[in-house]
Amino acid sequence: LNRRAYIPVNRLTTEGADMSETVAESGRLRSGALGLWGLTILSAAMMAPALGLYFNWGPMEQLVGIPTPLVFLVGAIVILPVAISYSQISAKMTSSGAAYAWGWREISPRVGAWTGLIMTVYYIVAVILQPILFGLFFNDLLTLVGITPSVGTWAIGAAVIMLIAMVATYRGVAISVKTALGFIAVEITVVVALMLTILATGASHGLGLTLAPFNPGNLQGGSDAFAAALIFAILSFAGFEVLQTAAEETKSPNSLIPRATLAVVALVGAFWVIGAWIFSIAVPQDQVDALMKSGFTPVTAIAELYWGPGKILIDFTGMTALGGATIACAVGASRITYAQGRQGSLPRAFGRVSP
């Protein structure tokens, strides 16, 4: 790994860079395919807003009590400097390699190569994980409709979502984002409908309409419990940076990527704060504790209380959330490996694109 200049990603950000023949041989990604909303959707799909509540809100309430919205709020504050850093760098240098390219150019090729390896493992593991979880939700859905699930049905569910992600990714980032939008629209609609139902009934099965979850005096377990719950909140934001890997396919990336980065953190963070407040008043805390100890997702129990048989939609939205996340992960994995193949820190075959 010598100190040759990083292969340019666009003329706005790489003046003086060595125009290596690798770019000419491999072809470029299609520029101008995404705008502000496309970037925001891609990042939000990776963060999976519904799953942030389904998986993380219950453990957080078990640790700190009902003030879970405060934990999400602090999590957003903690992650904000990272998002600002990403946005500031993106305003000066954009690349599908994201932190891999930044590390290569601004620190050293060796640091860039190691960063790229870490990012590759992260995204590929994420691509593998989403279909596994999708299959589990698919089996739960089959159980609710009276069909006995099996390893075979799990494999069918996992294979279907992987196939959808493969086709969408191969067809290009615009198709990927449109497919992810379809998935995320379903999950957001169902979760918001459940929230509105809880509010419309005055949280009749829980604490009633109260702002008690925003009162720091209701925190339980002390600073250690809050720190443990904060881990769940911070991890919920993991993945917002995936939009950086679509930089070379974005209109005016130096201006839109910074705006989209901050917008998605703010919008999804607000969604989690509001959602955590509504779920915290939806049922008494002792019921949440009992459900967590028995291994059940509290959100499903909440949906059953307020919707009855409509609780089946929770499993369905879990599947759609994982579908959107699978596509976003596939976009990130394909672009980060493309950038490294183009540069030569991965085999050159990864740096070629289909016409």
CSV table of C-alpha atoms in Angstrom, one decimal:
chain,number,residue,atom,x,y,z
A,1,LEU,CA,0.0,0.0,0.0
A,2,ASN,CA,1.9,3.1,-1.2
A,3,ARG,CA,0.9,6.7,-0.8
A,4,ARG,CA,-0.6,7.1,-4.2
A,5,ALA,CA,-3.5,9.5,-4.3
A,6,TYR,CA,-6.9,8.1,-3.6
A,7,ILE,CA,-8.8,7.4,-6.9
A,8,PRO,CA,-11.1,10.4,-7.4
A,9,VAL,CA,-14.8,10.2,-6.7
A,10,ASN,CA,-16.0,13.5,-8.2
A,11,ARG,CA,-14.3,16.6,-9.6
A,12,LEU,CA,-15.6,18.9,-6.9
A,13,THR,CA,-13.7,17.2,-4.1
A,14,THR,CA,-10.5,15.7,-5.6
A,15,GLU,CA,-8.6,18.4,-7.4
A,16,GLY,CA,-5.0,17.2,-8.0
A,17,ALA,CA,-5.8,13.5,-7.4
A,18,ASP,CA,-4.2,10.9,-9.7
A,19,MET,CA,-6.7,9.9,-12.4
A,20,SER,CA,-5.9,6.3,-12.3
A,21,GLU,CA,-6.7,4.0,-15.2
A,22,THR,CA,-8.7,1.8,-12.8
A,23,VAL,CA,-11.7,4.2,-13.0
A,24,ALA,CA,-11.7,4.2,-16.8
A,25,GLU,CA,-11.5,0.4,-16.9
A,26,SER,CA,-14.1,-0.3,-14.3
A,27,GLY,CA,-16.7,2.4,-15.2
A,28,ARG,CA,-18.4,4.7,-12.7
A,29,LEU,CA,-21.5,4.5,-10.7
A,30,ARG,CA,-24.5,6.3,-12.1
A,31,SER,CA,-24.4,9.9,-10.8
A,32,GLY,CA,-27.4,12.0,-10.0
A,33,ALA,CA,-29.7,9.1,-9.1
A,34,LEU,CA,-30.6,10.2,-5.6
A,35,GLY,CA,-31.8,13.5,-4.1
A,36,LEU,CA,-32.3,14.5,-0.5
A,37,TRP,CA,-35.3,12.3,0.2
A,38,GLY,CA,-33.7,9.3,-1.4
A,39,LEU,CA,-30.7,9.6,0.8
A,40,THR,CA,-32.8,10.1,3.9
A,41,ILE,CA,-35.0,7.0,3.1
A,42,LEU,CA,-31.9,4.9,2.6
A,43,SER,CA,-30.5,5.9,5.9
A,44,ALA,CA,-33.8,5.5,7.7
A,45,ALA,CA,-34.3,2.1,6.3
A,46,MET,CA,-31.0,1.0,7.7
A,47,MET,CA,-31.9,2.3,11.1
A,48,ALA,CA,-35.3,0.5,11.0
A,49,PRO,CA,-37.4,2.9,13.1
A,50,ALA,CA,-39.9,0.2,14.1
A,51,LEU,CA,-37.3,-2.2,15.2
A,52,GLY,CA,-35.6,0.4,17.3
A,53,LEU,CA,-38.8,0.4,19.4
A,54,TYR,CA,-39.6,-3.3,19.1
A,55,PHE,CA,-36.2,-4.5,20.3
A,56,ASN,CA,-34.8,-1.7,22.4
A,57,TRP,CA,-37.7,0.0,24.2
A,58,GLY,CA,-38.5,-3.0,26.4
A,59,PRO,CA,-35.0,-3.6,27.8
A,60,MET,CA,-34.6,0.1,28.4
A,61,GLU,CA,-37.8,0.4,30.4
A,62,GLN,CA,-36.8,-2.7,32.4
A,63,LEU,CA,-33.5,-0.9,33.3
A,64,VAL,CA,-34.6,2.7,34.0
A,65,GLY,CA,-38.4,2.6,34.4
A,66,ILE,CA,-40.8,4.7,32.3
A,67,PRO,CA,-38.4,7.6,31.4
A,68,THR,CA,-37.3,5.8,28.2
A,69,PRO,CA,-37.9,8.8,26.0
A,70,LEU,CA,-35.2,10.6,28.0
A,71,VAL,CA,-32.8,7.8,27.2
A,72,PHE,CA,-33.5,8.0,23.5
A,73,LEU,CA,-33.1,11.8,23.7
A,74,VAL,CA,-29.7,11.5,25.4
A,75,GLY,CA,-28.7,8.9,22.8
A,76,ALA,CA,-29.5,11.4,20.0
A,77,ILE,CA,-27.5,14.0,21.7
A,78,VAL,CA,-24.5,11.6,22.1
A,79,ILE,CA,-24.7,10.6,18.4
A,80,LEU,CA,-25.2,14.1,17.1
A,81,PRO,CA,-21.4,15.1,17.2
A,82,VAL,CA,-20.7,12.0,15.1
A,83,ALA,CA,-23.4,12.9,12.6
A,84,ILE,CA,-22.0,16.5,12.5
A,85,SER,CA,-18.5,15.1,11.9
A,86,TYR,CA,-19.8,13.0,9.0
A,87,SER,CA,-21.7,15.9,7.5
A,88,GLN,CA,-18.7,18.2,7.7
A,89,ILE,CA,-16.3,15.8,6.1
A,90,SER,CA,-19.0,15.0,3.4
A,91,ALA,CA,-19.2,18.7,2.6
A,92,LYS,CA,-15.5,18.6,1.5
A,93,MET,CA,-15.0,15.0,0.2
A,94,THR,CA,-17.5,12.5,-0.9
A,95,SER,CA,-16.9,8.9,-1.9
A,96,SER,CA,-18.8,5.6,-2.0
A,97,GLY,CA,-15.9,4.4,0.2
A,98,ALA,CA,-17.0,6.9,2.9
A,99,ALA,CA,-14.7,6.5,6.0
A,100,TYR,CA,-12.4,4.1,4.0
A,101,ALA,CA,-11.7,6.9,1.5
A,102,TRP,CA,-11.3,9.5,4.1
A,103,GLY,CA,-8.9,7.4,6.1
A,104,TRP,CA,-6.9,6.6,3.0
A,105,ARG,CA,-6.5,10.2,1.8
A,106,GLU,CA,-6.2,12.1,5.1
A,107,ILE,CA,-4.3,9.7,7.3
A,108,SER,CA,-2.6,6.9,5.3
A,109,PRO,CA,-3.4,4.1,2.9
A,110,ARG,CA,-2.8,1.5,5.6
A,111,VAL,CA,-5.4,3.2,7.9
A,112,GLY,CA,-7.8,3.4,5.0
A,113,ALA,CA,-7.4,-0.3,4.2
A,114,TRP,CA,-8.0,-1.4,7.7
A,115,THR,CA,-11.0,1.0,8.0
A,116,GLY,CA,-12.4,-0.5,4.8
A,117,LEU,CA,-11.9,-4.0,6.1
A,118,ILE,CA,-13.9,-3.2,9.2
A,119,MET,CA,-16.7,-1.5,7.2
A,120,THR,CA,-16.8,-4.5,4.8
A,121,VAL,CA,-17.2,-7.0,7.7
A,122,TYR,CA,-19.8,-4.7,9.4
A,123,TYR,CA,-22.0,-4.4,6.3
A,124,ILE,CA,-21.7,-8.0,5.1
A,125,VAL,CA,-22.6,-9.3,8.6
A,126,ALA,CA,-25.5,-6.9,8.6
A,127,VAL,CA,-26.7,-8.2,5.3
A,128,ILE,CA,-26.5,-11.8,6.6
A,129,LEU,CA,-28.3,-11.0,9.9
A,130,GLN,CA,-31.4,-9.3,8.5
A,131,PRO,CA,-32.7,-12.3,6.5
A,132,ILE,CA,-32.1,-14.5,9.6
A,133,LEU,CA,-34.3,-12.2,11.7
A,134,PHE,CA,-36.8,-11.9,8.8
A,135,GLY,CA,-37.2,-15.7,8.8
A,136,LEU,CA,-37.9,-15.6,12.6
A,137,PHE,CA,-40.6,-13.0,12.2
A,138,PHE,CA,-42.0,-14.9,9.2
A,139,ASN,CA,-42.4,-18.0,11.4
A,140,ASP,CA,-44.1,-16.0,14.1
A,141,LEU,CA,-46.5,-14.7,11.6
A,142,LEU,CA,-47.3,-18.2,10.4
A,143,THR,CA,-47.9,-19.2,14.0
A,144,LEU,CA,-50.4,-16.4,14.4
A,145,VAL,CA,-52.4,-17.5,11.3
A,146,GLY,CA,-52.5,-21.1,12.4
A,147,ILE,CA,-49.7,-22.6,10.3
A,148,THR,CA,-47.0,-24.7,12.0
A,149,PRO,CA,-43.6,-23.1,11.3
A,150,SER,CA,-40.4,-25.0,10.7
A,151,VAL,CA,-36.8,-24.6,9.7
A,152,GLY,CA,-38.0,-24.9,6.1
A,153,THR,CA,-40.5,-22.0,6.4
A,154,TRP,CA,-37.8,-19.9,8.1
A,155,ALA,CA,-35.5,-20.7,5.2
A,156,ILE,CA,-38.2,-19.7,2.7
A,157,GLY,CA,-38.7,-16.4,4.4
A,158,ALA,CA,-35.0,-15.6,4.6
A,159,ALA,CA,-34.5,-16.6,0.9
A,160,VAL,CA,-37.4,-14.4,-0.3
A,161,ILE,CA,-36.2,-11.2,1.4
A,162,MET,CA,-32.6,-11.9,0.3
A,163,LEU,CA,-33.8,-12.4,-3.3
A,164,ILE,CA,-35.7,-9.1,-3.2
A,165,ALA,CA,-32.6,-7.3,-1.9
A,166,MET,CA,-30.3,-8.9,-4.5
A,167,VAL,CA,-32.6,-7.8,-7.4
A,168,ALA,CA,-33.1,-4.3,-6.0
A,169,THR,CA,-29.3,-3.8,-5.4
A,170,TYR,CA,-28.4,-5.1,-8.9
A,171,ARG,CA,-30.9,-2.9,-10.6
A,172,GLY,CA,-29.3,0.2,-9.1
A,173,VAL,CA,-29.5,2.6,-6.2
A,174,ALA,CA,-32.7,4.3,-7.4
A,175,ILE,CA,-34.6,1.0,-7.5
A,176,SER,CA,-33.1,0.0,-4.1
A,177,VAL,CA,-34.4,3.2,-2.5
A,178,LYS,CA,-37.9,2.9,-4.0
A,179,THR,CA,-38.1,-0.7,-2.7
A,180,ALA,CA,-36.8,0.3,0.7
A,181,LEU,CA,-39.4,3.1,0.7
A,182,GLY,CA,-42.2,0.6,0.2
A,183,PHE,CA,-41.0,-1.4,3.2
A,184,ILE,CA,-40.4,1.6,5.5
A,185,ALA,CA,-43.8,3.2,4.6
A,186,VAL,CA,-45.6,0.1,5.9
A,187,GLU,CA,-43.7,-0.1,9.2
A,188,ILE,CA,-44.1,3.6,9.9
A,189,THR,CA,-47.8,3.6,9.1
A,190,VAL,CA,-48.5,0.7,11.4
A,191,VAL,CA,-46.5,2.0,14.3
A,192,VAL,CA,-47.9,5.5,14.0
A,193,ALA,CA,-51.4,4.0,13.8
A,194,LEU,CA,-50.8,2.1,17.0
A,195,MET,CA,-49.5,5.2,18.7
A,196,LEU,CA,-52.5,7.2,17.7
A,197,THR,CA,-54.8,4.4,19.0
A,198,ILE,CA,-53.1,4.5,22.4
A,199,LEU,CA,-53.5,8.3,22.5
A,200,ALA,CA,-57.1,8.2,21.3
A,201,THR,CA,-58.0,5.8,24.1
A,202,GLY,CA,-56.2,7.9,26.6
A,203,ALA,CA,-53.7,5.1,27.2
A,204,SER,CA,-56.6,3.4,28.9
A,205,HIS,CA,-54.7,0.1,29.6
A,206,GLY,CA,-51.8,1.9,31.1
A,207,LEU,CA,-50.9,5.2,32.9
A,208,GLY,CA,-53.3,7.5,31.1
A,209,LEU,CA,-52.1,10.6,29.2
A,210,THR,CA,-49.2,11.8,31.3
A,211,LEU,CA,-45.8,13.4,30.7
A,212,ALA,CA,-44.3,11.4,33.6
A,213,PRO,CA,-41.9,9.5,31.3
A,214,PHE,CA,-40.2,12.9,30.7
A,215,ASN,CA,-39.6,13.5,34.4
A,216,PRO,CA,-36.0,12.6,35.4
A,217,GLY,CA,-37.2,12.0,38.9
A,218,ASN,CA,-38.9,8.8,37.7
A,219,LEU,CA,-35.6,7.3,36.7
A,220,GLN,CA,-34.8,4.0,38.4
A,221,GLY,CA,-31.7,2.0,39.0
A,222,GLY,CA,-29.2,4.9,39.2
A,223,SER,CA,-26.5,6.0,36.8
A,224,ASP,CA,-25.4,2.4,36.1
A,225,ALA,CA,-28.8,1.4,34.8
A,226,PHE,CA,-29.1,4.6,32.8
A,227,ALA,CA,-25.7,4.0,31.2
A,228,ALA,CA,-26.7,0.4,30.3
A,229,ALA,CA,-30.0,1.6,28.8
A,230,LEU,CA,-28.1,4.3,26.9
A,231,ILE,CA,-26.2,1.6,25.1
A,232,PHE,CA,-29.5,0.4,23.5
A,233,ALA,CA,-30.3,4.0,22.5
A,234,ILE,CA,-27.0,4.7,20.9
A,235,LEU,CA,-27.0,1.4,19.1
A,236,SER,CA,-30.4,2.2,17.7
A,237,PHE,CA,-28.7,5.0,15.7
A,238,ALA,CA,-26.1,2.7,14.1
A,239,GLY,CA,-26.4,2.6,10.4
A,240,PHE,CA,-27.3,6.3,9.7
A,241,GLU,CA,-24.0,6.6,7.9
A,242,VAL,CA,-25.0,4.2,5.1
A,243,LEU,CA,-26.1,7.1,3.0
A,244,GLN,CA,-22.4,8.1,2.7
A,245,THR,CA,-21.8,5.1,0.5
A,246,ALA,CA,-24.3,6.5,-2.1
A,247,ALA,CA,-22.3,9.7,-2.5
A,248,GLU,CA,-21.2,9.1,-6.0
A,249,GLU,CA,-24.8,8.5,-7.1
A,250,THR,CA,-26.2,11.6,-5.5
A,251,LYS,CA,-27.1,15.0,-7.0
A,252,SER,CA,-24.9,17.7,-5.5
A,253,PRO,CA,-23.4,15.3,-2.9
A,254,ASN,CA,-21.4,17.9,-1.1
A,255,SER,CA,-24.5,19.8,-0.1
A,256,LEU,CA,-27.2,17.1,0.1
A,257,ILE,CA,-25.3,14.4,2.0
A,258,PRO,CA,-24.6,16.6,5.0
A,259,ARG,CA,-28.2,17.8,5.1
A,260,ALA,CA,-29.6,14.2,4.8
A,261,THR,CA,-27.2,13.0,7.5
A,262,LEU,CA,-28.5,15.5,10.1
A,263,ALA,CA,-32.1,15.2,8.9
A,264,VAL,CA,-32.3,11.4,9.4
A,265,VAL,CA,-30.7,11.5,12.9
A,266,ALA,CA,-33.2,14.3,13.9
A,267,LEU,CA,-36.3,12.7,12.3
A,268,VAL,CA,-35.7,9.1,13.5
A,269,GLY,CA,-34.5,10.3,16.9
A,270,ALA,CA,-37.8,12.3,17.3
A,271,PHE,CA,-39.8,9.3,16.2
A,272,TRP,CA,-38.1,7.2,18.9
A,273,VAL,CA,-38.6,9.8,21.6
A,274,ILE,CA,-42.3,10.1,20.9
A,275,GLY,CA,-42.8,6.4,20.4
A,276,ALA,CA,-41.0,5.6,23.7
A,277,TRP,CA,-43.2,8.1,25.5
A,278,ILE,CA,-46.4,6.6,24.1
A,279,PHE,CA,-45.4,3.0,24.7
A,280,SER,CA,-44.3,3.9,28.3
A,281,ILE,CA,-47.8,5.1,29.2
A,282,ALA,CA,-49.5,2.4,27.2
A,283,VAL,CA,-49.1,-0.3,29.9
A,284,PRO,CA,-48.0,-0.4,33.5
A,285,GLN,CA,-44.3,-1.0,34.0
A,286,ASP,CA,-44.7,-4.3,35.9
A,287,GLN,CA,-46.4,-5.8,32.8
A,288,VAL,CA,-43.4,-4.7,30.7
A,289,ASP,CA,-41.0,-6.4,33.3
A,290,ALA,CA,-43.0,-9.6,33.3
A,291,LEU,CA,-43.1,-9.7,29.5
A,292,MET,CA,-39.4,-9.1,29.2
A,293,LYS,CA,-38.6,-11.9,31.8
A,294,SER,CA,-40.8,-14.3,29.8
A,295,GLY,CA,-39.1,-13.5,26.6
A,296,PHE,CA,-41.9,-11.8,24.8
A,297,THR,CA,-41.8,-8.5,22.9
A,298,PRO,CA,-43.8,-5.9,25.0
A,299,VAL,CA,-44.9,-4.1,21.8
A,300,THR,CA,-46.8,-7.2,20.7
A,301,ALA,CA,-48.7,-7.3,24.0
A,302,ILE,CA,-49.5,-3.6,23.7
A,303,ALA,CA,-50.9,-4.1,20.2
A,304,GLU,CA,-53.0,-7.0,21.5
A,305,LEU,CA,-54.4,-4.8,24.3
A,306,TYR,CA,-55.4,-2.0,22.0
A,307,TRP,CA,-56.0,-3.9,18.7
A,308,GLY,CA,-56.9,-7.4,19.7
A,309,PRO,CA,-56.2,-9.7,16.7
A,310,GLY,CA,-54.6,-6.7,14.9
A,311,LYS,CA,-51.5,-7.5,16.8
A,312,ILE,CA,-50.5,-9.6,13.8
A,313,LEU,CA,-49.4,-6.4,12.2
A,314,ILE,CA,-46.5,-6.1,14.6
A,315,ASP,CA,-44.9,-9.2,13.1
A,316,PHE,CA,-45.7,-8.0,9.7
A,317,THR,CA,-44.1,-4.6,10.3
A,318,GLY,CA,-41.1,-6.4,11.8
A,319,MET,CA,-40.7,-8.2,8.5
A,320,THR,CA,-41.0,-5.0,6.4
A,321,ALA,CA,-38.6,-3.2,8.6
A,322,LEU,CA,-36.1,-6.0,8.2
A,323,GLY,CA,-36.7,-5.9,4.4
A,324,GLY,CA,-35.8,-2.3,4.2
A,325,ALA,CA,-32.8,-2.8,6.4
A,326,THR,CA,-31.6,-5.7,4.2
A,327,ILE,CA,-31.7,-3.5,1.1
A,328,ALA,CA,-29.9,-0.6,2.8
A,329,CYS,CA,-27.2,-3.0,4.1
A,330,ALA,CA,-26.8,-4.5,0.6
A,331,VAL,CA,-26.3,-1.0,-0.8
A,332,GLY,CA,-23.7,-0.2,1.8
A,333,ALA,CA,-21.9,-3.5,1.4
A,334,SER,CA,-21.8,-3.3,-2.4
A,335,ARG,CA,-20.6,0.3,-2.5
A,336,ILE,CA,-17.9,-0.1,0.2
A,337,THR,CA,-16.5,-3.2,-1.6
A,338,TYR,CA,-16.7,-1.4,-4.9
A,339,ALA,CA,-14.6,1.5,-3.6
A,340,GLN,CA,-12.0,-0.8,-2.3
A,341,GLY,CA,-11.9,-3.0,-5.4
A,342,ARG,CA,-11.5,0.2,-7.5
A,343,GLN,CA,-8.6,1.3,-5.4
A,344,GLY,CA,-7.0,-2.1,-5.2
A,345,SER,CA,-7.2,-2.9,-1.5
A,346,LEU,CA,-9.7,-5.6,-2.4
A,347,PRO,CA,-9.6,-7.7,-5.6
A,348,ARG,CA,-10.1,-5.6,-8.7
A,349,ALA,CA,-13.2,-7.5,-9.6
A,350,PHE,CA,-15.1,-5.8,-6.8
A,351,GLY,CA,-14.3,-2.4,-8.5
A,352,ARG,CA,-16.2,-3.2,-11.7
A,353,VAL,CA,-19.8,-2.2,-12.4
A,354,SER,CA,-22.4,-3.6,-14.8
A,355,PRO,CA,-23.3,-1.3,-17.7
